[in-house]
């Protein structure tokens, strides 16, 4: 019998790696080929226009209409030379992914023909007919529309025949409807607050930049096999499937040799990413079979976020030309590692100082400690919010499961840095600070070896780990827009730095010397943020109990975790930093709850279909065959012997009946539970109902399906199994 399952598997095994045409130039020559970067701006724009645009990019200066027109003209000329015929405002609505609406560069020429035209007005602002994007009630179809506005701090680029213009997406009443607008506000807030604090140490600093280096994990599966799994196709994860006899136990996949087909895909992806100005640097196998990772060199946060959005769509596209599908879901396979997106985050000054890296002098180290401790304070004060910022229906499968950080935010510092903080906390003030002649105050901060950057004892179980010159926020989901985590983190750090400065300034006003004032507040913070520091095993049961004792947020229900956005502390923080208003936060939460509900709802429907169209029919058919066998044994042999011979089959027949009955009954209850939940009008309550009653049923039903998978004749099973999905040759 050849079923679709066997056909697609055979085809997958026969698929050969694609020959990737490698550009003749070196990467340094084709890097940014499709990006309107400074070098191209300089070439395509008049000198005075270039200067005005540079000012807008670096300092957020406004562009007047005349300048915008000339910028648009230069961009159009450049893009058309690359074959572009269309342009689009490229924005990041509150769904996953990006949105774009393409328009051609054409206008009537007034003589019955056409001209290629692109004005500053079209570059700077557009009104996408976007009433169907989620907006949490800020803007319904009949209200004022939203508009997208150019973000000059992220350069435009060409994909295929289209000039893509990174934009923010805002309601006419000013509320943000996307990720980019609040991100830019959070970055501005942390810039201001951190620059102020830097001035204690380096008065010449004018700007502090937030950096992000993401590491993107993903799975690849053969496209044909993928298409034979409706659950993967429609939900991005397997809703059923028994573990393969071998998966990651041998740990032979991590850093192992990359299969030829995958290597060809990676090569192709890298070339295209570099051409789009994404500075990819690292690629390797990950822990699970078919799991891989890629990472660029870190960049300014806003650009890094755009580049991550761009790489995710590029991965999806390039994978298909190689006969693969890329899975960005955080947990596509049960019992096998999920995928995350580590967000390496740090702050740096325009004068070239990395603020999260230890320095050489004691004063440099006090600056370093100041920024580390303020970060810890921010994470402590807003640990629930930070968790909410990375939470989703899909990431929930990864967090809390055994091989991923639990749904508790804590920070790992490593022994060296912990020792320094302990010393600062416990030493007598006069030990730390002494008057030393004409040099004024002398600091006694233990030397922090620079080697630490490479030597930090890695704790892979920590969701927010210090790694030498940065913090690594590991709880971010592979599918997520990094902006969500970066908005919360940068805004929280901004708030904390403002509070820190207020306290230090008050002490200075009261006559305390500057360094002593800083040291006092730092010591206070070290004590206050202690509950967030945890260097032990974050996956252990003891930690869960300990975290609860420490007062950390231990909630595991996704819809309830979202409440953190609306707590008094969060609203105060977002409003005081100018990042988001209460109204915006409320609207965005509506979207989060609604999205959560829809995800579970879709999974429930797909599972119902799988059960009725695949699982139960196949199991019943196999069962019938066994029954047939039992009857024939009876006809052939004396009663006693027949009974003995058919005992095994009778047991299986019975088991199959048990499982299929359970499954059918529970699919019926699932439908009923959905009907009840769907009647709930309040989005939060509905999401809670979906979380509490419907999501667990999916798991219960799955258990019985997976048992059947082990029982039923392999030849009859219609859906590709884990072992077939997970081992690319
Ligand atoms: P890992 O050992 O965690 O895989 P990598 O060396 O692959 O670490 O680096 C992970 C990411 O961290 C890369 O994107 C890298 O550019 C980024 N990174 C390195 N230093 C910093 C920093 N100071 N700030 C932000 N990101 C950084
Ligand atoms: Mg890492």
XYZ file of C-alpha atoms and ligand atoms in Angstrom:
757
model
C 0.000 0.000 0.000
C 1.449 3.391 -0.868
C -0.115 6.207 1.033
C 0.684 9.914 0.854
C 2.821 9.412 3.931
C 5.156 6.942 2.247
C 5.251 8.919 -0.989
C 6.386 12.125 0.685
C 8.968 10.334 2.796
C 10.455 8.603 -0.203
C 10.588 11.888 -2.061
C 12.246 13.615 0.898
C 14.993 11.038 1.000
C 15.639 11.458 -2.699
C 15.839 15.260 -2.599
C 19.332 16.479 -3.407
C 20.912 19.649 -2.037
C 20.445 22.679 -4.304
C 23.486 24.158 -5.932
C 23.679 27.650 -4.472
C 25.207 30.176 -6.839
C 27.874 31.872 -4.751
C 28.543 35.523 -5.628
C 31.950 36.204 -7.124
C 32.586 39.106 -4.777
C 33.511 38.719 -1.149
C 30.835 39.238 1.535
C 32.320 42.629 2.386
C 31.581 43.672 -1.189
C 27.989 42.494 -1.471
C 27.028 43.302 2.138
C 24.176 45.806 2.057
C 23.802 45.659 -1.729
C 20.032 46.100 -1.389
C 20.121 48.686 1.403
C 19.959 52.432 0.953
C 22.728 52.960 3.482
C 24.823 56.052 4.099
C 27.185 55.296 1.291
C 24.303 55.157 -1.178
C 22.611 58.187 0.346
C 25.819 60.074 -0.216
C 25.923 58.956 -3.838
C 22.275 59.491 -4.688
C 21.423 62.633 -2.723
C 22.621 66.240 -3.057
C 25.137 67.112 -0.300
C 22.768 69.400 1.655
C 19.963 66.829 1.522
C 22.327 64.118 2.738
C 23.313 66.302 5.691
C 19.680 66.945 6.643
C 18.819 63.265 6.387
C 21.843 62.272 8.491
C 20.644 64.714 11.145
C 17.207 63.119 11.084
C 18.711 59.638 11.398
C 21.133 60.479 14.180
C 19.199 63.008 16.210
C 15.593 62.559 15.192
C 15.447 65.995 13.531
C 12.300 66.624 11.479
C 12.513 66.532 7.700
C 10.634 69.204 5.815
C 8.639 68.426 2.739
C 11.175 69.745 0.270
C 13.988 67.626 1.723
C 11.722 64.583 1.864
C 10.903 65.016 -1.831
C 14.562 65.024 -2.733
C 15.295 62.022 -0.527
C 12.413 60.154 -2.170
C 13.712 61.039 -5.615
C 17.198 59.702 -4.811
C 15.783 56.546 -3.254
C 13.583 55.910 -6.238
C 16.487 56.332 -8.644
C 18.594 53.877 -6.650
C 15.743 51.355 -6.250
C 14.826 51.460 -9.931
C 18.419 50.720 -10.880
C 18.002 47.522 -8.860
C 14.821 46.708 -10.775
C 12.269 47.926 -8.238
C 8.897 48.898 -9.664
C 6.940 49.169 -6.409
C 7.305 50.570 -2.925
C 5.701 49.678 0.371
C 5.479 50.962 3.900
C 6.782 48.025 5.920
C 5.415 47.903 9.451
C 5.030 45.612 12.430
C 1.410 45.352 13.556
C 0.477 43.510 16.729
C 0.184 40.246 14.870
C 3.262 38.160 14.296
C 5.242 39.205 11.282
C 5.188 42.332 9.228
C 2.635 43.958 6.988
C 3.031 45.635 3.673
C 0.891 47.037 0.898
C 2.621 47.519 -2.416
C 2.069 50.442 -4.769
C 3.748 50.947 -8.102
C 5.936 53.985 -8.803
C 3.564 55.123 -11.518
C 1.444 58.191 -12.146
C -0.337 59.606 -15.201
C 1.922 61.912 -17.115
C -1.020 64.037 -18.275
C -0.399 63.068 -21.912
C -2.050 59.678 -21.875
C 1.123 57.899 -20.721
C 2.766 57.156 -17.384
C 5.755 58.383 -15.405
C 7.609 56.741 -12.580
C 7.010 58.902 -9.579
C 7.674 58.745 -5.860
C 7.197 61.840 -3.728
C 8.388 62.783 -0.260
C 4.772 62.673 0.857
C 4.472 59.021 -0.124
C 7.786 58.242 1.515
C 7.000 59.929 4.805
C 3.407 58.968 5.425
C 0.755 56.584 4.205
C -2.705 55.539 5.230
C -2.784 51.799 4.844
C -6.379 50.641 4.761
C -5.541 48.681 7.813
C -8.758 48.627 9.751
C -8.460 44.889 10.028
C -5.200 44.923 11.959
C -5.612 44.176 15.637
C -5.934 47.361 17.644
C -7.777 46.337 20.783
C -10.619 48.741 20.190
C -8.520 51.901 19.810
C -9.731 52.167 16.298
C -12.613 50.271 14.824
C -13.536 50.109 11.189
C -15.753 53.171 11.382
C -13.449 55.397 13.380
C -10.564 57.498 12.215
C -7.974 55.508 10.373
C -4.362 54.890 11.232
C -1.309 55.920 9.315
C 2.196 54.625 8.837
C 5.123 57.043 9.114
C 8.705 56.577 7.973
C 11.343 55.724 10.578
C 14.530 57.248 9.137
C 16.658 55.488 11.774
C 16.190 52.189 9.919
C 17.326 52.303 6.289
C 15.028 51.412 3.383
C 15.826 48.285 1.394
C 14.809 46.483 -1.762
C 13.304 42.984 -1.736
C 12.516 41.588 -5.187
C 10.802 44.359 -7.106
C 9.801 46.373 -4.045
C 11.346 49.238 -2.134
C 10.543 48.593 1.538
C 10.255 51.569 3.870
C 10.372 50.773 7.608
C 7.550 52.668 9.301
C 5.709 53.098 12.562
C 1.963 52.463 12.556
C -0.144 54.876 14.606
C -3.794 55.770 15.078
C -4.830 59.266 14.068
C -5.424 59.957 17.717
C -1.751 59.228 18.378
C -1.816 55.775 19.971
C 0.659 53.265 18.658
C -0.769 50.268 16.848
C 2.520 48.470 16.333
C 5.753 47.407 18.010
C 8.078 49.970 16.494
C 6.520 53.169 17.830
C 6.757 52.212 21.524
C 10.173 50.671 20.912
C 11.513 53.948 19.569
C 10.050 55.730 22.595
C 11.612 53.212 24.999
C 14.976 53.577 23.288
C 14.759 57.336 23.577
C 13.852 57.062 27.261
C 16.765 54.787 28.078
C 19.104 56.976 26.024
C 18.166 60.053 28.066
C 18.214 58.363 31.444
C 21.471 56.491 30.833
C 23.198 59.544 29.381
C 22.332 61.455 32.557
C 23.780 58.731 34.755
C 26.864 58.483 32.515
C 27.538 62.148 33.199
C 28.606 61.255 36.750
C 31.553 59.505 35.139
C 31.940 60.857 31.604
C 30.522 64.358 31.097
C 31.296 64.269 27.361
C 28.770 61.489 26.599
C 25.922 62.759 24.396
C 24.046 59.593 23.603
C 23.579 56.088 24.941
C 22.631 53.400 22.461
C 20.791 50.220 23.352
C 22.266 47.213 21.555
C 20.608 43.960 20.639
C 22.208 40.801 19.293
C 19.597 38.086 18.815
C 20.273 34.392 18.354
C 17.510 32.776 16.324
C 16.733 29.097 16.797
C 14.576 27.209 14.315
C 13.652 23.782 12.980
C 13.670 22.648 9.381
C 11.410 19.930 8.026
C 11.041 18.602 4.533
C 8.289 20.476 2.741
C 6.455 17.384 1.499
C 6.383 15.731 4.900
C 5.317 19.036 6.437
C 2.409 19.283 4.008
C 1.201 15.831 5.038
C 0.736 17.079 8.633
C -2.312 19.362 8.830
C -1.393 20.337 12.398
C 2.044 21.663 11.388
C 0.547 23.381 8.385
C -2.214 25.121 10.314
C -0.820 25.645 13.811
C 2.958 25.494 13.384
C 3.309 22.628 15.843
C 2.514 18.945 16.090
C -0.658 18.437 18.115
C 0.020 14.715 18.247
C 2.875 12.337 17.603
C 4.689 9.856 19.772
C 8.336 10.515 20.522
C 10.764 8.772 18.194
C 12.776 5.985 19.817
C 15.848 8.130 19.350
C 15.787 11.890 19.530
C 18.282 13.993 21.408
C 19.456 11.559 24.101
C 22.844 11.042 22.536
C 23.406 14.779 22.216
C 24.980 14.069 18.871
C 23.276 16.865 16.993
C 24.653 19.902 18.827
C 27.518 21.431 16.856
C 27.534 18.268 14.723
C 28.117 18.264 10.982
C 25.424 20.157 9.102
C 23.568 17.947 6.549
C 24.337 18.922 2.929
C 20.769 19.998 2.114
C 20.679 22.196 5.184
C 24.127 23.616 4.476
C 22.935 24.673 1.019
C 19.913 26.389 2.569
C 22.091 28.186 5.116
C 24.524 29.359 2.452
C 21.709 30.735 0.329
C 20.085 32.412 3.338
C 23.355 33.965 4.433
C 24.098 35.466 1.058
C 20.629 36.977 0.802
C 20.753 38.229 4.390
C 24.121 39.882 3.890
C 22.840 41.552 0.730
C 20.024 42.970 2.855
C 22.543 44.329 5.332
C 21.887 41.746 8.066
C 25.344 41.007 9.494
C 24.973 37.240 9.982
C 27.990 35.695 11.609
C 27.180 32.425 13.348
C 25.409 29.233 12.297
C 25.301 25.831 13.904
C 23.212 22.803 14.734
C 21.230 23.033 17.933
C 20.498 20.431 20.578
C 17.463 18.799 18.983
C 17.519 16.901 15.707
C 16.720 19.221 12.780
C 17.204 22.256 15.011
C 19.578 25.025 14.028
C 20.594 28.503 15.083
C 21.832 31.618 13.396
C 23.053 34.898 14.860
C 24.277 38.210 13.507
C 26.731 40.669 14.991
C 24.816 42.836 17.443
C 23.389 46.155 16.258
C 21.514 49.185 17.521
C 18.288 47.770 18.963
C 15.743 49.238 16.535
C 17.725 48.070 13.524
C 18.344 44.669 15.094
C 14.594 44.233 15.628
C 13.887 45.102 11.987
C 16.599 42.728 10.879
C 15.147 39.929 12.946
C 11.710 40.474 11.400
C 13.317 40.515 8.002
C 15.372 37.366 8.564
C 12.313 35.454 9.749
C 10.492 36.223 6.520
C 13.622 35.566 4.484
C 14.071 32.182 6.198
C 10.529 31.198 5.317
C 11.087 32.157 1.701
C 14.541 30.641 1.191
C 13.542 27.414 2.960
C 10.843 26.803 0.376
C 13.242 27.108 -2.553
C 15.246 24.325 -0.883
C 12.230 22.092 -0.345
C 12.071 22.839 3.367
C 9.680 24.537 5.712
C 11.126 26.475 8.570
C 9.366 26.084 11.911
C 9.653 29.149 14.109
C 7.101 27.894 16.644
C 8.605 27.724 20.144
C 7.643 24.091 20.607
C 6.911 22.245 17.389
C 7.627 18.808 18.883
C 6.721 17.402 22.263
C 9.561 15.894 24.271
C 12.195 17.665 22.207
C 13.846 21.012 22.919
C 11.898 24.070 21.917
C 13.272 27.126 20.124
C 14.071 30.429 21.706
C 15.515 33.690 20.594
C 18.176 34.822 23.023
C 18.207 38.601 23.167
C 21.723 39.788 24.019
C 21.247 43.288 25.337
C 23.601 46.025 26.442
C 24.044 49.779 26.537
C 26.917 51.706 24.979
C 27.856 55.364 24.622
C 28.552 57.473 21.563
C 32.090 57.720 22.922
C 32.565 53.976 22.522
C 32.118 52.739 26.087
C 30.260 49.460 26.616
C 28.434 50.186 29.861
C 27.885 46.519 30.764
C 31.570 45.664 30.494
C 34.066 45.959 33.341
C 36.772 48.567 32.907
C 40.369 48.998 33.987
C 40.155 51.694 36.639
C 38.129 51.610 39.817
C 35.961 54.446 38.625
C 35.240 52.585 35.383
C 34.286 49.601 37.454
C 31.957 51.666 39.607
C 30.288 52.820 36.394
C 30.019 49.198 35.270
C 28.556 48.111 38.613
C 26.150 51.051 38.534
C 24.683 49.960 35.221
C 24.586 46.273 36.112
C 22.894 46.960 39.428
C 20.355 49.329 37.908
C 19.525 46.680 35.329
C 19.016 44.129 38.094
C 16.807 46.589 39.943
C 14.692 47.135 36.841
C 14.381 43.393 36.293
C 13.470 42.905 39.931
C 10.876 45.661 40.016
C 9.288 44.477 36.785
C 9.943 40.739 36.735
C 6.259 39.998 36.171
C 6.074 42.483 33.331
C 9.215 41.149 31.669
C 7.693 37.721 31.791
C 4.504 39.081 30.247
C 6.592 40.679 27.487
C 7.847 37.315 26.282
C 4.697 35.313 26.937
C 2.425 33.931 24.264
C 0.239 30.892 23.640
C 3.129 29.335 21.742
C 6.024 30.274 24.049
C 4.049 28.912 27.003
C 4.819 25.410 25.744
C 8.503 26.144 26.033
C 8.661 28.026 29.299
C 7.990 25.870 32.251
C 8.649 22.708 30.317
C 11.627 20.802 31.580
C 14.255 21.817 29.094
C 13.528 25.532 29.123
C 13.737 28.317 31.671
C 10.694 28.179 33.932
C 8.074 30.879 33.873
C 9.977 32.807 36.547
C 12.353 35.635 35.725
C 15.661 35.605 37.603
C 19.167 36.707 36.811
C 22.423 34.778 36.796
C 25.578 36.794 37.422
C 28.291 34.178 37.768
C 30.670 33.801 40.676
C 33.006 36.690 39.903
C 30.405 39.383 39.580
C 28.385 37.976 42.481
C 31.495 38.187 44.647
C 32.006 41.838 43.723
C 28.402 42.711 44.546
C 28.583 40.814 47.837
C 31.756 42.672 48.740
C 30.157 46.037 47.991
C 27.119 45.103 49.992
C 28.934 43.803 53.063
C 32.067 45.925 53.338
C 32.160 48.860 55.732
C 31.670 52.099 53.800
C 35.051 53.348 54.932
C 36.653 50.215 53.489
C 35.263 51.039 50.093
C 35.938 54.690 50.064
C 38.780 56.509 51.706
C 40.156 60.019 51.471
C 43.492 59.872 49.788
C 45.249 63.204 49.634
C 44.853 65.362 46.614
C 43.270 62.606 44.530
C 40.125 63.041 46.541
C 38.232 59.847 47.135
C 39.810 56.496 46.632
C 37.592 53.577 45.713
C 38.204 50.033 46.754
C 36.267 47.982 44.296
C 37.697 44.528 43.767
C 39.422 44.179 40.427
C 37.218 42.535 37.833
C 39.337 40.610 35.378
C 38.539 41.386 31.771
C 38.934 37.719 31.025
C 35.528 37.306 32.578
C 34.005 38.139 29.199
C 35.040 34.767 27.835
C 35.039 32.905 31.088
C 31.637 33.526 32.597
C 30.495 30.186 33.853
C 27.490 29.713 31.676
C 24.243 28.886 33.286
C 21.957 27.802 30.486
C 18.993 27.541 32.809
C 18.834 31.251 33.614
C 16.291 33.370 31.757
C 18.322 36.582 32.184
C 22.020 35.873 32.426
C 24.984 38.209 32.617
C 27.497 37.092 30.004
C 30.560 39.248 30.428
C 29.644 42.459 28.628
C 25.887 42.115 28.235
C 22.782 40.490 29.596
C 21.231 37.657 27.694
C 17.433 37.558 27.878
C 16.880 33.930 26.986
C 13.185 33.548 27.641
C 12.197 35.314 24.408
C 10.304 33.017 22.035
C 11.681 32.023 18.645
C 8.612 33.314 16.832
C 8.238 36.555 18.787
C 8.948 40.076 17.702
C 12.002 40.988 19.828
C 10.536 44.454 20.201
C 8.062 43.276 22.818
C 10.842 42.253 25.218
C 12.997 45.216 24.264
C 10.225 47.741 24.919
C 9.680 46.385 28.434
C 13.361 46.009 29.283
C 14.581 49.357 27.971
C 11.652 51.238 29.479
C 12.097 49.529 32.855
C 15.816 50.300 32.884
C 15.082 53.913 31.891
C 12.672 54.319 34.810
C 15.162 52.791 37.219
C 18.032 54.999 36.032
C 15.888 58.098 36.510
C 15.044 57.004 40.058
C 18.672 56.180 40.736
C 19.808 59.602 39.612
C 17.158 61.289 41.699
C 18.438 59.513 44.801
C 22.083 60.193 44.060
C 21.395 63.860 43.307
C 19.512 64.228 46.575
C 22.528 62.940 48.493
C 24.884 65.216 46.570
C 22.612 68.172 47.336
C 22.809 67.234 50.977
C 26.564 67.613 50.769
C 27.696 64.050 50.068
C 30.678 63.733 47.650
C 29.641 62.341 44.264
C 31.347 58.939 44.409
C 30.201 58.352 47.942
C 26.638 59.244 46.970
C 26.717 56.835 44.037
C 28.178 54.113 46.175
C 25.519 54.532 48.837
C 22.671 54.226 46.369
C 24.365 51.321 44.589
C 24.659 49.500 47.922
C 20.999 50.125 48.645
C 20.085 48.739 45.224
C 22.252 45.645 45.670
C 20.281 44.824 48.803
C 16.925 45.606 47.256
C 17.360 43.586 44.079
C 18.715 40.500 45.791
C 15.629 38.325 45.243
C 16.164 38.443 41.482
C 19.682 36.999 41.683
C 19.797 33.251 41.308
C 22.789 31.248 40.149
C 21.426 27.774 40.808
C 19.537 25.379 38.584
C 16.549 27.284 37.240
C 14.885 24.062 36.120
C 14.687 22.556 39.585
C 11.539 22.171 41.654
C 13.274 23.729 44.677
C 13.740 26.943 42.719
C 10.020 27.260 42.113
C 9.353 27.119 45.843
C 12.255 29.425 46.631
C 11.162 31.977 43.988
C 7.687 32.084 45.490
C 9.219 32.728 48.934
C 11.223 35.571 47.423
C 8.063 37.179 46.088
C 8.888 36.725 42.412
C 6.071 36.341 39.932
C 5.412 32.600 39.604
C 2.119 32.738 37.713
C 1.948 30.214 34.861
C -1.377 31.031 33.197
C -0.645 33.075 30.079
C -3.796 35.232 30.103
C -3.265 36.031 33.784
C 0.411 36.845 33.201
C -0.733 39.531 30.752
C -2.366 41.330 33.704
C 1.147 42.490 34.580
C 0.906 45.079 31.815
C -1.910 46.780 33.676
C -0.514 46.692 37.203
C -0.030 50.071 38.859
C 3.749 49.674 38.712
C 3.733 48.935 35.000
C 1.363 51.737 34.058
C 3.380 54.204 36.131
C 6.602 53.005 34.538
C 5.323 53.177 30.960
C 3.661 56.541 31.471
C 6.581 58.156 33.300
C 8.992 57.108 30.570
C 6.592 58.308 27.869
C 6.523 54.896 26.223
C 2.833 54.016 26.451
C -0.323 55.367 28.050
C -2.782 53.349 30.090
C -5.183 53.454 27.167
C -2.578 51.958 24.854
C -1.676 49.282 27.376
C -5.319 48.346 27.830
C -5.893 48.148 24.097
C -2.798 46.049 23.546
C -3.847 43.624 26.239
C -7.179 43.129 24.505
C -5.193 42.094 21.441
C -3.016 39.725 23.478
C -5.990 37.984 25.054
C -7.798 37.741 21.758
C -4.735 36.310 20.024
C -4.295 33.778 22.792
C -7.884 32.600 22.454
C -7.669 32.331 18.676
C -4.508 30.247 18.810
C -6.004 27.684 21.167
C -9.275 27.751 19.265
C -7.520 26.907 16.004
C -5.549 24.118 17.655
C -8.753 22.654 19.088
C -10.437 22.680 15.699
C -7.457 21.140 13.943
C -7.173 18.409 16.544
C -10.885 17.679 16.168
C -10.463 17.300 12.402
C -7.383 15.112 12.754
C -9.187 12.841 15.141
C -12.288 12.427 13.013
C -10.547 12.233 9.622
C -7.369 10.359 10.418
C -6.983 8.870 13.832
C -10.332 7.264 14.548
C -10.931 5.920 11.005
C -7.452 4.383 10.803
C -7.595 2.909 14.296
C -11.039 1.483 13.603
C -9.922 -0.025 10.327
C -6.999 -1.704 12.000
C -9.232 -2.892 14.777
C -11.633 -4.384 12.223
C -8.770 -6.248 10.662
C -7.878 -7.715 14.045
C -11.488 -8.684 14.676
C -11.531 -10.357 11.311
C -8.417 -12.269 12.300
C -9.993 -13.400 15.553
C -13.045 -14.741 13.727
C -10.881 -16.587 11.234
C -8.775 -18.135 13.977
C -11.974 -19.394 15.535
C -13.094 -20.906 12.258
C -9.736 -22.583 11.740
C -8.793 -23.928 15.156
C -10.499 -25.776 17.991
C -12.079 -23.358 20.470
C -9.427 -23.651 23.144
C -6.524 -23.132 20.790
C -8.290 -20.313 18.956
C -8.846 -18.536 22.214
C -5.197 -18.777 23.109
C -4.041 -17.590 19.733
C -6.373 -14.618 19.619
C -5.781 -13.437 23.184
C -3.179 -10.855 22.097
C -5.376 -9.425 19.374
C -8.391 -9.326 21.625
C -6.419 -7.253 24.092
C -5.403 -4.820 21.355
C -8.961 -4.651 20.053
C -10.058 -3.763 23.531
C -7.344 -1.123 23.969
C -8.150 0.485 20.648
C -11.790 0.655 21.643
C -10.845 2.287 24.932
C -8.670 4.928 23.292
C -11.026 5.743 20.429
C -13.972 5.988 22.803
C -12.055 8.342 25.074
C -10.939 10.423 22.111
C -14.388 10.702 20.558
C -16.057 11.566 23.828
C -13.485 14.181 24.653
C -13.555 15.754 21.234
C -17.281 16.169 21.800
C -16.684 17.775 25.180
C -14.041 19.961 23.597
C -16.605 21.290 21.156
C -19.027 21.906 24.021
C -16.383 23.671 26.112
C -15.599 25.925 23.168
C -19.231 26.815 22.746
C -19.373 27.863 26.385
C -16.131 29.856 26.200
C -17.080 31.558 22.944
C -20.129 33.065 24.626
C -17.936 34.995 27.069
C -17.813 38.602 25.907
C -14.884 39.812 27.994
C -11.640 39.023 26.139
C -9.667 38.361 29.291
C -12.254 36.011 30.754
C -12.569 34.202 27.449
C -8.801 33.700 27.246
C -8.768 32.432 30.830
C -11.502 29.927 29.952
C -9.538 28.750 26.938
C -6.460 28.384 29.108
C -8.152 26.623 32.005
C -10.535 24.294 30.251
C -9.683 23.888 26.576
C -5.882 23.833 26.448
C -5.595 20.948 28.980
C -8.092 18.872 26.993
C -5.835 19.055 23.953
C -3.100 17.391 25.973
C -5.401 14.723 27.359
C -6.689 13.788 23.925
C -3.179 13.771 22.570
C -2.105 11.189 25.100
C -4.588 8.691 23.691
C -3.757 9.471 20.077
C -0.091 8.876 20.790
C -0.913 5.522 22.351
C -2.830 4.534 19.226
C 0.096 5.575 17.065
C 2.198 2.934 18.812
C -0.472 0.273 18.377
C -1.775 0.650 14.854
C -0.055 -0.978 11.878
C 2.590 1.438 10.608
C 1.513 0.778 7.000
C -1.946 2.118 7.741
C -0.986 5.238 9.715
C -1.614 8.226 7.462
C 0.339 10.978 9.218
C 4.150 11.220 9.130
C 5.666 10.302 12.480
C 8.268 12.140 14.554
C 11.094 9.951 13.326
C 10.203 10.892 9.765
C 9.761 14.588 10.435
C 12.927 14.922 12.451
C 15.773 13.369 10.558
C 16.908 15.212 7.477
C 19.519 13.283 5.555
P 26.594 32.487 22.601
O 27.808 31.868 23.153
O 25.619 32.882 23.642
O 25.959 31.706 21.474
P 27.594 34.415 20.673
O 29.038 34.716 20.701
O 27.049 33.579 19.566
O 27.108 33.884 22.074
O 26.880 35.827 20.670
C 25.542 35.954 20.768
C 25.102 37.328 20.324
O 25.490 38.298 21.281
C 25.675 37.805 18.996
O 24.626 38.362 18.242
C 26.646 38.877 19.428
O 26.865 39.835 18.432
C 25.895 39.453 20.607
N 26.689 40.331 21.470
C 27.988 40.246 21.793
N 28.341 41.278 22.578
C 27.232 42.040 22.755
C 26.942 43.239 23.467
N 27.847 43.877 24.155
N 25.693 43.717 23.415
C 24.728 43.087 22.737
N 24.946 41.966 22.055
C 26.176 41.433 22.056
Mg 23.715 32.930 23.703
